[in-house]
PDB file of C-alpha atoms in Angstrom:
ATOM      1  CA  UNK M 296      27.940  -6.878  10.530  1.00 40.00           C
ATOM      2  CA  UNK M 297      26.514  -4.598  13.241  1.00 38.00           C
ATOM      3  CA  UNK M 298      28.198  -1.384  14.284  1.00 39.00           C
ATOM      4  CA  UNK M 299      27.803   1.825  16.250  1.00 37.00           C
ATOM      5  CA  UNK M 300      27.874   5.313  14.825  1.00 38.00           C
ATOM      6  CA  UNK M 301      31.665   5.201  15.195  1.00 38.00           C
ATOM      7  CA  UNK M 302      31.776   2.287  12.786  1.00 38.00           C
ATOM      8  CA  UNK M 303      29.487   4.131  10.459  1.00 36.00           C
ATOM      9  CA  UNK M 304      31.804   7.131  10.363  1.00 36.00           C
ATOM     10  CA  UNK M 305      34.555   4.850   9.099  1.00 36.00           C
ATOM     11  CA  UNK M 306      32.419   3.562   6.277  1.00 36.00           C
ATOM     12  CA  UNK M 307      33.498   4.887   2.921  1.00 34.00           C
ATOM     13  CA  UNK M 308      30.010   5.198   1.518  1.00 35.00           C
ATOM     14  CA  UNK M 309      26.627   5.952   3.087  1.00 38.00           C
ATOM     15  CA  UNK M 310      23.548   4.560   1.410  1.00 36.00           C
ATOM     16  CA  UNK M 311      20.178   6.217   1.723  1.00 39.00           C
ATOM     17  CA  UNK M 312      17.042   5.537  -0.300  1.00 40.00           C
ATOM     18  CA  UNK M 313      15.903   8.974  -1.504  1.00 41.00           C
ATOM     19  CA  UNK M 314      13.152   9.039  -4.103  1.00 43.00           C
ATOM     20  CA  UNK M 315      13.587  12.004  -6.385  1.00 44.00           C
ATOM     21  CA  UNK M 316      10.571  13.989  -7.508  1.00 49.00           C
ATOM     22  CA  UNK M 317      11.205  12.882 -11.106  1.00 48.00           C
ATOM     23  CA  UNK M 318      11.296   9.194 -10.171  1.00 46.00           C
ATOM     24  CA  UNK M 319       8.230   9.542  -7.939  1.00 49.00           C
ATOM     25  CA  UNK M 320       6.311  11.222 -10.763  1.00 52.00           C
ATOM     26  CA  UNK M 321       7.294   8.463 -13.198  1.00 52.00           C
ATOM     27  CA  UNK M 322       6.207   5.782 -10.736  1.00 52.00           C
ATOM     28  CA  UNK M 323       2.862   7.417 -10.022  1.00 54.00           C
ATOM     29  CA  UNK M 324       2.188   7.874 -13.749  1.00 56.00           C
ATOM     30  CA  UNK M 325       2.937   4.190 -14.378  1.00 57.00           C
ATOM     31  CA  UNK M 326       0.661   3.172 -11.503  1.00 58.00           C
ATOM     32  CA  UNK M 327      -2.236   5.266 -12.760  1.00 58.00           C
ATOM     33  CA  UNK M 328      -1.927   4.126 -16.380  1.00 59.00           C
ATOM     34  CA  UNK M 329      -1.796   0.480 -15.345  1.00 60.00           C
ATOM     35  CA  UNK M 330      -4.809   1.002 -13.123  1.00 61.00           C
ATOM     36  CA  UNK M 331      -6.737   2.376 -16.089  1.00 58.00           C
ATOM     37  CA  UNK M 332      -6.207  -0.924 -17.890  1.00 59.00           C
ATOM     38  CA  UNK M 333      -7.499  -2.799 -14.852  1.00 62.00           C
ATOM     39  CA  UNK M 334     -10.545  -0.545 -14.663  1.00 61.00           C
ATOM     40  CA  UNK M 335     -11.405  -1.254 -18.281  1.00 55.00           C
ATOM     41  CA  UNK M 336     -11.394  -4.949 -17.401  1.00 55.00           C
ATOM     42  CA  UNK M 337     -13.610  -4.329 -14.373  1.00 53.00           C
ATOM     43  CA  UNK M 338     -16.059  -2.301 -16.442  1.00 48.00           C
ATOM     44  CA  UNK M 339     -16.187  -4.861 -19.218  1.00 50.00           C
ATOM     45  CA  UNK M 340     -16.982  -7.657 -16.767  1.00 47.00           C
ATOM     46  CA  UNK M 341     -19.731  -5.745 -14.979  1.00 45.00           C
ATOM     47  CA  UNK M 342     -23.299  -6.965 -14.930  1.00 44.00           C
ATOM     48  CA  UNK M 343     -26.000  -4.644 -16.380  1.00 47.00           C
ATOM     49  CA  UNK M 344     -26.827  -3.408 -12.856  1.00 43.00           C
ATOM     50  CA  UNK M 345     -23.202  -2.758 -11.903  1.00 50.00           C
ATOM     51  CA  UNK M 346     -22.566  -1.136 -15.274  1.00 52.00           C
ATOM     52  CA  UNK M 347     -24.739   1.772 -14.141  1.00 59.00           C
ATOM     53  CA  UNK M 348     -22.620   2.398 -11.040  1.00 85.00           C
ATOM     54  CA  UNK M 349     -19.447   4.409 -10.567  1.00 93.00           C
ATOM     55  CA  UNK M 350     -16.117   2.636 -10.135  1.00 93.00           C
ATOM     56  CA  UNK M 351     -15.169   3.487  -6.549  1.00 95.00           C
ATOM     57  CA  UNK M 352     -11.560   3.268  -5.376  1.00 96.00           C
ATOM     58  CA  UNK M 353     -10.555   3.516  -1.720  1.00 97.00           C
ATOM     59  CA  UNK M 354      -7.294   5.150  -0.686  1.00 98.00           C
ATOM     60  CA  UNK M 355      -5.637   5.684   2.682  1.00 98.00           C
ATOM     61  CA  UNK M 356      -2.629   8.012   2.603  1.00 98.00           C
ATOM     62  CA  UNK M 357      -0.922  10.632   4.732  1.00 98.00           C
ATOM     63  CA  UNK M 358      -2.645  13.961   4.207  1.00 98.00           C
ATOM     64  CA  UNK M 359      -1.199  15.299   7.445  1.00 97.00           C
ATOM     65  CA  UNK M 360       2.030  14.811   9.355  1.00 96.00           C
ATOM     66  CA  UNK M 361       5.652  14.528   8.128  1.00 93.00           C
ATOM     67  CA  UNK M 362       4.778  12.343   5.114  1.00 93.00           C
ATOM     68  CA  UNK M 363       1.861  14.495   3.987  1.00 97.00           C
ATOM     69  CA  UNK M 364       3.554  15.658   0.781  1.00 96.00           C
ATOM     70  CA  UNK M 365       3.814  12.103  -0.545  1.00 94.00           C
ATOM     71  CA  UNK M 366       0.202  11.342   0.283  1.00 96.00           C
ATOM     72  CA  UNK M 367      -1.197  14.582  -1.134  1.00 97.00           C
ATOM     73  CA  UNK M 368       0.752  14.262  -4.383  1.00 95.00           C
ATOM     74  CA  UNK M 369      -0.363  10.665  -4.823  1.00 95.00           C
ATOM     75  CA  UNK M 370      -3.980  11.686  -4.286  1.00 96.00           C
ATOM     76  CA  UNK M 371      -3.858  14.817  -6.447  1.00 96.00           C
ATOM     77  CA  UNK M 372      -2.032  13.123  -9.321  1.00 94.00           C
ATOM     78  CA  UNK M 373      -4.536  10.286  -9.408  1.00 94.00           C
ATOM     79  CA  UNK M 374      -7.521  12.613  -9.076  1.00 96.00           C
ATOM     80  CA  UNK M 375      -6.365  14.788 -11.973  1.00 95.00           C
ATOM     81  CA  UNK M 376      -6.008  11.746 -14.208  1.00 92.00           C
ATOM     82  CA  UNK M 377      -9.365  10.315 -13.158  1.00 94.00           C
ATOM     83  CA  UNK M 378     -11.045  13.697 -13.743  1.00 96.00           C
ATOM     84  CA  UNK M 379      -9.668  13.687 -17.268  1.00 94.00           C
ATOM     85  CA  UNK M 380     -10.995  10.162 -17.875  1.00 93.00           C
ATOM     86  CA  UNK M 381     -14.402  11.075 -16.457  1.00 95.00           C
ATOM     87  CA  UNK M 382     -14.583  14.208 -18.623  1.00 96.00           C
ATOM     88  CA  UNK M 383     -14.241  12.067 -21.731  1.00 94.00           C
ATOM     89  CA  UNK M 384     -16.898   9.515 -20.809  1.00 93.00           C
ATOM     90  CA  UNK M 385     -15.241   7.538 -18.036  1.00 91.00           C
ATOM     91  CA  UNK M 386     -14.581   3.797 -18.345  1.00 89.00           C
ATOM     92  CA  UNK M 387     -17.292   2.449 -20.648  1.00 86.00           C
ATOM     93  CA  UNK M 388     -19.586   5.162 -19.358  1.00 90.00           C
ATOM     94  CA  UNK M 389     -18.729   4.662 -15.678  1.00 91.00           C
ATOM     95  CA  UNK M 390     -17.058   7.455 -13.713  1.00 94.00           C
ATOM     96  CA  UNK M 391     -14.080   6.786 -11.434  1.00 94.00           C
ATOM     97  CA  UNK M 392     -14.597   7.974  -7.860  1.00 96.00           C
ATOM     98  CA  UNK M 393     -11.582   8.214  -5.546  1.00 97.00           C
ATOM     99  CA  UNK M 394     -12.382   8.132  -1.821  1.00 97.00           C
ATOM    100  CA  UNK M 395      -9.330   9.203   0.173  1.00 98.00           C
ATOM    101  CA  UNK M 396      -8.885   9.050   3.944  1.00 98.00           C
ATOM    102  CA  UNK M 397      -6.011  10.516   5.976  1.00 98.00           C
ATOM    103  CA  UNK M 398      -3.871   8.064   7.958  1.00 98.00           C
ATOM    104  CA  UNK M 399      -0.976  10.380   8.828  1.00 97.00           C
ATOM    105  CA  UNK M 400       1.406   7.542   7.858  1.00 96.00           C
ATOM    106  CA  UNK M 401       0.277   5.695  10.994  1.00 96.00           C
ATOM    107  CA  UNK M 402      -0.457   1.940  10.667  1.00 97.00           C
ATOM    108  CA  UNK M 403      -3.315   1.917  13.176  1.00 98.00           C
ATOM    109  CA  UNK M 404      -5.137   4.724  11.380  1.00 98.00           C
ATOM    110  CA  UNK M 405      -4.529   3.049   8.011  1.00 98.00           C
ATOM    111  CA  UNK M 406      -6.056  -0.157   9.346  1.00 98.00           C
ATOM    112  CA  UNK M 407      -9.127   1.732  10.556  1.00 98.00           C
ATOM    113  CA  UNK M 408      -9.454   3.555   7.234  1.00 98.00           C
ATOM    114  CA  UNK M 409      -9.125   0.329   5.278  1.00 98.00           C
ATOM    115  CA  UNK M 410     -11.828  -1.331   7.318  1.00 98.00           C
ATOM    116  CA  UNK M 411     -14.140   1.623   6.655  1.00 98.00           C
ATOM    117  CA  UNK M 412     -13.427   1.648   2.925  1.00 98.00           C
ATOM    118  CA  UNK M 413     -14.110  -2.077   2.651  1.00 97.00           C
ATOM    119  CA  UNK M 414     -17.348  -1.623   4.586  1.00 97.00           C
ATOM    120  CA  UNK M 415     -18.253   1.093   2.058  1.00 95.00           C
ATOM    121  CA  UNK M 416     -17.942  -1.547  -0.717  1.00 94.00           C
ATOM    122  CA  UNK M 417     -15.137   0.046  -2.741  1.00 95.00           C
ATOM    123  CA  UNK M 418     -14.176  -1.923  -5.858  1.00 94.00           C
ATOM    124  CA  UNK M 419     -10.449  -1.787  -5.033  1.00 95.00           C
ATOM    125  CA  UNK M 420      -7.944  -0.267  -2.634  1.00 97.00           C
ATOM    126  CA  UNK M 421      -5.565   1.960  -4.546  1.00 96.00           C
ATOM    127  CA  UNK M 422      -2.454   4.080  -4.168  1.00 95.00           C
ATOM    128  CA  UNK M 423      -1.539   3.527  -0.541  1.00 97.00           C
ATOM    129  CA  UNK M 424       1.717   5.235   0.453  1.00 96.00           C
ATOM    130  CA  UNK M 425       4.170   3.548   2.798  1.00 93.00           C
ATOM    131  CA  UNK M 426       5.273   0.128   3.985  1.00 92.00           C
ATOM    132  CA  UNK M 427       3.938   0.276   7.568  1.00 93.00           C
ATOM    133  CA  UNK M 428       0.474   1.370   6.438  1.00 96.00           C
ATOM    134  CA  UNK M 429       0.359  -1.244   3.676  1.00 97.00           C
ATOM    135  CA  UNK M 430       1.418  -3.968   6.118  1.00 95.00           C
ATOM    136  CA  UNK M 431      -1.475  -3.061   8.414  1.00 97.00           C
ATOM    137  CA  UNK M 432      -4.013  -2.948   5.577  1.00 98.00           C
ATOM    138  CA  UNK M 433      -3.194  -5.969   3.426  1.00 98.00           C
ATOM    139  CA  UNK M 434      -4.630  -8.603   5.814  1.00 98.00           C
ATOM    140  CA  UNK M 435      -7.984  -6.814   5.757  1.00 98.00           C
ATOM    141  CA  UNK M 436      -7.982  -6.546   1.965  1.00 97.00           C
ATOM    142  CA  UNK M 437      -7.049 -10.210   1.598  1.00 97.00           C
ATOM    143  CA  UNK M 438      -9.762 -11.398   3.966  1.00 98.00           C
ATOM    144  CA  UNK M 439     -12.364  -9.269   2.166  1.00 97.00           C
ATOM    145  CA  UNK M 440     -11.013 -10.337  -1.265  1.00 96.00           C
ATOM    146  CA  UNK M 441     -10.624  -6.708  -2.339  1.00 96.00           C
ATOM    147  CA  UNK M 442      -7.785  -5.913  -4.807  1.00 95.00           C
ATOM    148  CA  UNK M 443      -4.913  -3.952  -3.276  1.00 97.00           C
ATOM    149  CA  UNK M 444      -3.468  -2.073  -6.221  1.00 94.00           C
ATOM    150  CA  UNK M 445      -0.452   0.122  -6.898  1.00 93.00           C
ATOM    151  CA  UNK M 446       0.868   0.805  -3.396  1.00 95.00           C
ATOM    152  CA  UNK M 447       3.752   3.265  -3.343  1.00 94.00           C
ATOM    153  CA  UNK M 448       6.165   0.895  -1.606  1.00 93.00           C
ATOM    154  CA  UNK M 449       8.702  -1.661  -2.738  1.00 91.00           C
ATOM    155  CA  UNK M 450       8.602  -3.826   0.382  1.00 90.00           C
ATOM    156  CA  UNK M 451       8.978  -7.568  -0.012  1.00 89.00           C
ATOM    157  CA  UNK M 452       5.901  -8.245   2.121  1.00 92.00           C
ATOM    158  CA  UNK M 453       3.790  -7.223  -0.886  1.00 95.00           C
ATOM    159  CA  UNK M 454       5.578  -9.812  -3.034  1.00 94.00           C
ATOM    160  CA  UNK M 455       6.305 -12.840  -0.875  1.00 91.00           C
ATOM    161  CA  UNK M 456       4.439 -14.956  -0.204  1.00 94.00           C
ATOM    162  CA  UNK M 457       2.357 -14.530  -3.347  1.00 95.00           C
ATOM    163  CA  UNK M 458      -1.014 -12.887  -2.765  1.00 97.00           C
ATOM    164  CA  UNK M 459      -3.515 -12.923  -5.630  1.00 96.00           C
ATOM    165  CA  UNK M 460      -5.175  -9.733  -4.371  1.00 95.00           C
ATOM    166  CA  UNK M 461      -2.006  -7.599  -4.441  1.00 96.00           C
ATOM    167  CA  UNK M 462      -1.033  -5.868  -7.699  1.00 95.00           C
ATOM    168  CA  UNK M 463       2.451  -4.315  -7.678  1.00 94.00           C
ATOM    169  CA  UNK M 464       3.590  -1.756 -10.218  1.00 90.00           C
ATOM    170  CA  UNK M 465       6.827  -0.265  -8.911  1.00 89.00           C
ATOM    171  CA  UNK M 466      10.126  -2.110  -8.470  1.00 89.00           C
ATOM    172  CA  UNK M 467      10.865  -3.780  -5.157  1.00 90.00           C
ATOM    173  CA  UNK M 468      13.426  -2.455  -2.682  1.00 87.00           C
ATOM    174  CA  UNK M 469      15.389  -5.649  -3.271  1.00 85.00           C
ATOM    175  CA  UNK M 470      15.552  -4.822  -6.998  1.00 86.00           C
ATOM    176  CA  UNK M 471      16.706  -1.280  -6.281  1.00 88.00           C
ATOM    177  CA  UNK M 472      19.263  -2.128  -3.608  1.00 83.00           C
ATOM    178  CA  UNK M 473      20.668  -4.949  -5.740  1.00 81.00           C
ATOM    179  CA  UNK M 474      21.700  -2.442  -8.390  1.00 84.00           C
ATOM    180  CA  UNK M 475      23.043  -0.012  -5.781  1.00 85.00           C
ATOM    181  CA  UNK M 476      25.228  -2.660  -4.126  1.00 84.00           C
ATOM    182  CA  UNK M 477      26.383  -4.002  -7.492  1.00 83.00           C
ATOM    183  CA  UNK M 478      27.421  -0.505  -8.550  1.00 86.00           C
ATOM    184  CA  UNK M 479      29.259   0.206  -5.305  1.00 85.00           C
ATOM    185  CA  UNK M 480      31.128  -3.095  -5.302  1.00 82.00           C
ATOM    186  CA  UNK M 481      31.989  -2.650  -8.972  1.00 85.00           C
ATOM    187  CA  UNK M 482      33.718   0.571  -7.933  1.00 89.00           C
ATOM    188  CA  UNK M 483      35.713  -1.362  -5.362  1.00 86.00           C
ATOM    189  CA  UNK M 484      33.810  -0.207  -2.281  1.00 83.00           C
ATOM    190  CA  UNK M 485      33.504  -2.828   0.433  1.00 78.00           C
ATOM    191  CA  UNK M 486      32.223  -0.892   3.453  1.00 80.00           C
ATOM    192  CA  UNK M 487      28.722   0.553   3.297  1.00 80.00           C
ATOM    193  CA  UNK M 488      26.787   2.463   5.960  1.00 81.00           C
ATOM    194  CA  UNK M 489      23.017   2.210   5.904  1.00 82.00           C
ATOM    195  CA  UNK M 490      20.989   4.986   7.515  1.00 82.00           C
ATOM    196  CA  UNK M 491      17.417   3.758   7.752  1.00 81.00           C
ATOM    197  CA  UNK M 492      14.107   4.508   9.409  1.00 83.00           C
ATOM    198  CA  UNK M 493      13.516   2.242  12.380  1.00 82.00           C
ATOM    199  CA  UNK M 494      10.221   0.893  11.004  1.00 81.00           C
ATOM    200  CA  UNK M 495       8.970  -1.556   8.378  1.00 80.00           C
ATOM    201  CA  UNK M 496      10.054   0.719   5.518  1.00 80.00           C
ATOM    202  CA  UNK M 497      13.602   1.142   6.780  1.00 82.00           C
ATOM    203  CA  UNK M 498      13.974  -2.528   7.654  1.00 82.00           C
ATOM    204  CA  UNK M 499      12.871  -3.512   4.137  1.00 81.00           C
ATOM    205  CA  UNK M 500      15.563  -1.370   2.549  1.00 80.00           C
ATOM    206  CA  UNK M 501      18.198  -2.626   4.981  1.00 83.00           C
ATOM    207  CA  UNK M 502      17.287  -6.257   4.273  1.00 83.00           C
ATOM    208  CA  UNK M 503      17.807  -5.660   0.574  1.00 81.00           C
ATOM    209  CA  UNK M 504      21.264  -4.183   1.111  1.00 82.00           C
ATOM    210  CA  UNK M 505      22.284  -7.076   3.370  1.00 80.00           C
ATOM    211  CA  UNK M 506      20.977  -9.716   0.968  1.00 77.00           C
ATOM    212  CA  UNK M 507      22.845  -8.892  -2.204  1.00 69.00           C
ATOM    213  CA  UNK M 508      26.481  -9.150  -1.039  1.00 62.00           C
ATOM    214  CA  UNK M 509      25.734 -12.787  -0.138  1.00 58.00           C
ATOM    215  CA  UNK M 510      24.231 -13.502  -3.549  1.00 52.00           C
ATOM    216  CA  UNK M 511      27.156 -11.789  -5.242  1.00 51.00           C
ATOM    217  CA  UNK M 512      29.516 -13.926  -3.119  1.00 50.00           C
ATOM    218  CA  UNK M 513      31.386 -10.807  -2.082  1.00 54.00           C
ATOM    219  CA  UNK M 514      32.227  -9.702   1.427  1.00 51.00           C
ATOM    220  CA  UNK M 515      30.820  -6.270   2.096  1.00 53.00           C
ATOM    221  CA  UNK M 516      30.912  -4.794   5.574  1.00 56.00           C
ATOM    222  CA  UNK M 517      27.642  -3.041   6.360  1.00 54.00           C
ATOM    223  CA  UNK M 518      27.326  -0.617   9.269  1.00 56.00           C
ATOM    224  CA  UNK M 519      23.751  -0.109  10.431  1.00 58.00           C
ATOM    225  CA  UNK M 520      22.727   3.164  12.033  1.00 58.00           C
ATOM    226  CA  UNK M 521      19.076   3.837  12.862  1.00 59.00           C
ATOM    227  CA  UNK M 522      17.872   7.278  11.866  1.00 55.00           C
ATOM    228  CA  UNK M 523      14.964   6.940  14.292  1.00 52.00           C
ATOM    229  CA  UNK M 524      15.326   5.735  17.857  1.00 44.00           C
ATOM    230  CA  UNK M 525      12.661   4.749  20.326  1.00 38.00           C
TER     231      UNK M 525
END
């Protein structure tokens, strides 16, 4: 059901989707380790000419603006791991090169960066941060047939419809919100307020919260309050 902020104040429980530093670190580590497996496959399948080249990954993340911390940590964590791999001989003798461009968490800039990275012939697009930026970049990656790997977002648009060029590592927002709603309803709570960003990321989380009460065949009143207006 829809509601104003007055309705939200009556809600017994407010749901937000914070990502703790510990969870974010675990997710990034899982992404990077899984990518290493993919890179071994890429290296093994390379022709003799390609086998002499570096493995180049393209990344567009926020290095400036309000979301800069997420982007910088994603870049730095990956770079540290790749430096360690390169120091021990790389992937079958091939070094991993990470090319990162700043998009400020803005879809238009992410689209421009993605186009540039594809034009630079990167082997894969890796470690994008954010739903809006991923949404703007995926069509370009799909058209160019460039793998889009390990984006730091759980949005459903990366999962449905199926796209053979998208490789997800983290859980979806639907998976996460399912467990949250199940836990709340198990405690007897039936009114939930959702404070969400008024963009693709916030809408994805909201959709997950609204979906699961129907699947659980339970009536849960959901008050929606945008945290961003405009």
